[in-house]
mmCIF file of C-alpha atoms in Angstrom:
data_model
loop_
_atom_site.group_PDB
_atom_site.id
_atom_site.type_symbol
_atom_site.label_atom_id
_atom_site.label_comp_id
_atom_site.label_asym_id
_atom_site.label_seq_id
_atom_site.Cartn_x
_atom_site.Cartn_y
_atom_site.Cartn_z
ATOM 1 C CA MET F 1 22.831 -7.372 -11.403
ATOM 2 C CA ARG F 2 23.326 -3.666 -10.875
ATOM 3 C CA ILE F 3 20.837 -1.297 -9.311
ATOM 4 C CA GLY F 4 19.394 -0.065 -12.620
ATOM 5 C CA GLU F 5 18.595 -3.576 -13.784
ATOM 6 C CA LEU F 6 17.038 -4.472 -10.433
ATOM 7 C CA ALA F 7 14.907 -1.342 -10.541
ATOM 8 C CA GLU F 8 13.744 -2.109 -14.066
ATOM 9 C CA ARG F 9 12.958 -5.748 -13.333
ATOM 10 C CA ALA F 10 11.125 -4.849 -10.113
ATOM 11 C CA GLY F 11 9.189 -2.000 -11.738
ATOM 12 C CA THR F 12 10.532 0.672 -9.436
ATOM 13 C CA THR F 13 13.237 3.331 -9.348
ATOM 14 C CA THR F 14 16.853 3.294 -8.233
ATOM 15 C CA ARG F 15 15.953 5.995 -5.722
ATOM 16 C CA THR F 16 13.383 3.694 -4.140
ATOM 17 C CA LEU F 17 15.906 0.872 -3.964
ATOM 18 C CA ARG F 18 18.436 3.136 -2.269
ATOM 19 C CA TYR F 19 15.741 4.117 0.227
ATOM 20 C CA TYR F 20 14.974 0.449 0.957
ATOM 21 C CA GLU F 21 18.695 -0.037 1.456
ATOM 22 C CA SER F 22 18.897 2.904 3.870
ATOM 23 C CA ARG F 23 15.999 1.393 5.857
ATOM 24 C CA GLY F 24 17.778 -1.958 6.091
ATOM 25 C CA LEU F 25 15.252 -3.792 3.928
ATOM 26 C CA LEU F 26 17.575 -4.397 0.998
ATOM 27 C CA PRO F 27 21.155 -5.589 1.529
ATOM 28 C CA ALA F 28 23.920 -3.148 0.639
ATOM 29 C CA ARG F 29 26.424 -5.396 -1.095
ATOM 30 C CA ARG F 30 29.119 -3.898 -3.296
ATOM 31 C CA ALA F 31 30.974 -5.498 -6.171
ATOM 32 C CA GLY F 32 34.737 -5.155 -6.491
ATOM 33 C CA ASN F 33 34.248 -2.066 -8.671
ATOM 34 C CA GLY F 34 32.175 -0.350 -5.948
ATOM 35 C CA TYR F 35 28.818 -0.733 -7.693
ATOM 36 C CA ARG F 36 25.865 -2.112 -5.802
ATOM 37 C CA ALA F 37 25.358 -5.794 -6.623
ATOM 38 C CA TYR F 38 22.036 -7.635 -6.413
ATOM 39 C CA ASP F 39 20.790 -11.126 -7.182
ATOM 40 C CA GLU F 40 17.483 -12.918 -7.755
ATOM 41 C CA ASP F 41 16.834 -13.116 -4.004
ATOM 42 C CA ASP F 42 17.004 -9.324 -3.840
ATOM 43 C CA LEU F 43 14.514 -9.110 -6.683
ATOM 44 C CA LEU F 44 12.163 -11.342 -4.685
ATOM 45 C CA LEU F 45 12.570 -9.070 -1.641
ATOM 46 C CA VAL F 46 11.718 -5.962 -3.639
ATOM 47 C CA GLN F 47 8.732 -7.662 -5.268
ATOM 48 C CA GLN F 48 7.467 -8.717 -1.826
ATOM 49 C CA ILE F 49 7.811 -5.170 -0.493
ATOM 50 C CA ARG F 50 6.076 -3.653 -3.511
ATOM 51 C CA THR F 51 3.202 -6.160 -3.413
ATOM 52 C CA LEU F 52 2.577 -5.466 0.252
ATOM 53 C CA GLN F 53 2.730 -1.717 -0.305
ATOM 54 C CA ASP F 54 0.242 -2.089 -3.163
ATOM 55 C CA PHE F 55 -2.043 -3.757 -0.587
ATOM 56 C CA GLY F 56 -1.701 -0.703 1.665
ATOM 57 C CA PHE F 57 1.011 -1.896 4.033
ATOM 58 C CA GLU F 58 3.376 0.736 5.396
ATOM 59 C CA LEU F 59 7.029 0.192 4.528
ATOM 60 C CA GLU F 60 7.930 -0.785 8.087
ATOM 61 C CA GLU F 61 5.134 -3.373 8.076
ATOM 62 C CA THR F 62 6.968 -5.198 5.290
ATOM 63 C CA ARG F 63 10.015 -5.855 7.484
ATOM 64 C CA PRO F 64 8.806 -9.207 8.940
ATOM 65 C CA PHE F 65 8.129 -10.487 5.416
ATOM 66 C CA VAL F 66 11.588 -9.427 4.241
ATOM 67 C CA GLU F 67 13.203 -11.036 7.285
ATOM 68 C CA CYS F 68 11.236 -14.225 6.636
ATOM 69 C CA LEU F 69 12.529 -14.363 3.065
ATOM 70 C CA ARG F 70 16.067 -13.678 4.264
ATOM 71 C CA ALA F 71 15.723 -16.552 6.750
ATOM 72 C CA GLY F 72 15.334 -18.875 3.793
ATOM 73 C CA HIS F 73 11.582 -19.328 3.629
ATOM 74 C CA PRO F 74 10.381 -19.483 0.018
ATOM 75 C CA ALA F 75 7.409 -17.235 0.878
ATOM 76 C CA GLY F 76 7.822 -14.155 3.038
ATOM 77 C CA ASP F 77 4.544 -14.735 4.802
ATOM 78 C CA ALA F 78 5.347 -18.160 6.284
ATOM 79 C CA CYS F 79 6.816 -16.838 9.559
ATOM 80 C CA PRO F 80 4.907 -16.036 12.763
ATOM 81 C CA ALA F 81 5.804 -12.318 12.612
ATOM 82 C CA SER F 82 4.462 -12.062 9.055
ATOM 83 C CA LEU F 83 1.241 -13.809 10.068
ATOM 84 C CA ALA F 84 0.854 -11.358 12.948
ATOM 85 C CA VAL F 85 1.170 -8.421 10.543
ATOM 86 C CA TYR F 86 -1.460 -9.976 8.267
ATOM 87 C CA ARG F 87 -3.827 -10.392 11.248
ATOM 88 C CA ARG F 88 -3.271 -6.810 12.392
ATOM 89 C CA LYS F 89 -3.811 -5.475 8.858
ATOM 90 C CA LEU F 90 -7.046 -7.461 8.492
ATOM 91 C CA GLY F 91 -8.273 -5.937 11.758
ATOM 92 C CA GLU F 92 -7.459 -2.449 10.466
ATOM 93 C CA LEU F 93 -9.235 -3.167 7.182
ATOM 94 C CA ASP F 94 -12.315 -4.481 8.997
ATOM 95 C CA MET F 95 -12.473 -1.260 11.050
ATOM 96 C CA LEU F 96 -12.131 0.857 7.891
ATOM 97 C CA ILE F 97 -14.877 -1.112 6.166
ATOM 98 C CA GLU F 98 -17.179 -0.596 9.166
ATOM 99 C CA ARG F 99 -16.475 3.152 9.150
ATOM 100 C CA LEU F 100 -17.072 3.380 5.399
ATOM 101 C CA GLN F 101 -20.344 1.464 5.725
ATOM 102 C CA ALA F 102 -21.487 3.896 8.440
ATOM 103 C CA VAL F 103 -20.549 6.900 6.290
ATOM 104 C CA ARG F 104 -22.316 5.329 3.298
ATOM 105 C CA ALA F 105 -25.463 4.871 5.371
ATOM 106 C CA GLN F 106 -25.351 8.525 6.458
ATOM 107 C CA VAL F 107 -24.851 9.756 2.902
ATOM 108 C CA GLY F 108 -27.741 7.551 1.750
ATOM 109 C CA GLU F 109 -29.980 9.049 4.453
ATOM 110 C CA GLN F 110 -28.954 12.577 3.467
ATOM 111 C CA LEU F 111 -29.669 11.820 -0.190
ATOM 112 C CA ALA F 112 -33.107 10.392 0.636
ATOM 113 C CA ARG F 113 -33.921 13.465 2.770
ATOM 114 C CA ALA F 114 -32.684 15.842 0.061
ATOM 115 C CA GLU F 115 -34.717 14.050 -2.630
ATOM 116 C CA LEU F 116 -37.841 14.279 -0.483
ATOM 117 C CA MET F 117 -37.265 17.985 0.096
ATOM 118 C CA ALA F 118 -36.615 18.615 -3.599
ATOM 119 C CA GLY F 119 -39.784 16.732 -4.553
ATOM 120 C CA ALA F 120 -41.880 18.625 -1.981
ATOM 121 C CA GLU F 121 -40.682 22.024 -3.213
ATOM 122 C CA LEU F 122 -41.431 21.478 -6.903
ATOM 123 C CA PRO F 123 -45.243 21.938 -6.814
ATOM 124 C CA HIS F 124 -44.963 25.279 -4.978
ATOM 125 C CA GLY F 125 -42.965 27.218 -7.472
ATOM 126 C CA PRO F 126 -39.973 27.204 -9.796
ATOM 127 C CA GLU F 127 -37.150 24.788 -9.258
ATOM 128 C CA PRO F 128 -34.414 26.423 -7.141
ATOM 129 C CA ARG F 129 -31.282 27.503 -8.973
ATOM 130 C CA CYS F 130 -28.315 25.662 -7.552
ATOM 131 C CA GLU F 131 -25.670 26.425 -10.158
ATOM 132 C CA LEU F 132 -22.610 28.402 -9.241
ATOM 133 C CA GLY F 133 -21.921 31.686 -10.933
ATOM 134 C CA GLY F 134 -25.521 32.829 -11.475
#
């Protein structure tokens, strides 16, 4: 198939496919007429890359998965290097979740404090005007 068909079937753009090619993630085969030529294996590579990127993986982090597919494994995550990337990504996600939970706790404390202050101020006078523009 040609690059336009691959892009359409993979749900991406020809520009993206050319970029993958320039990064060595997608093979640069040419047909006799000079057009780029792709097959079903290339479609699988692009789908693997896009799925991983949808999960938040950087493009370079997809390389072990692509190499695993190219080595003939039916799933790109069956190789030791792919498993290592998964482990590293899970560690990163766990750290992000911990940070978000800490921020959430702080925001919750600020909200509780602000609600207490707002409730304490009401009996002493008019509600403060907080709108912009006056």
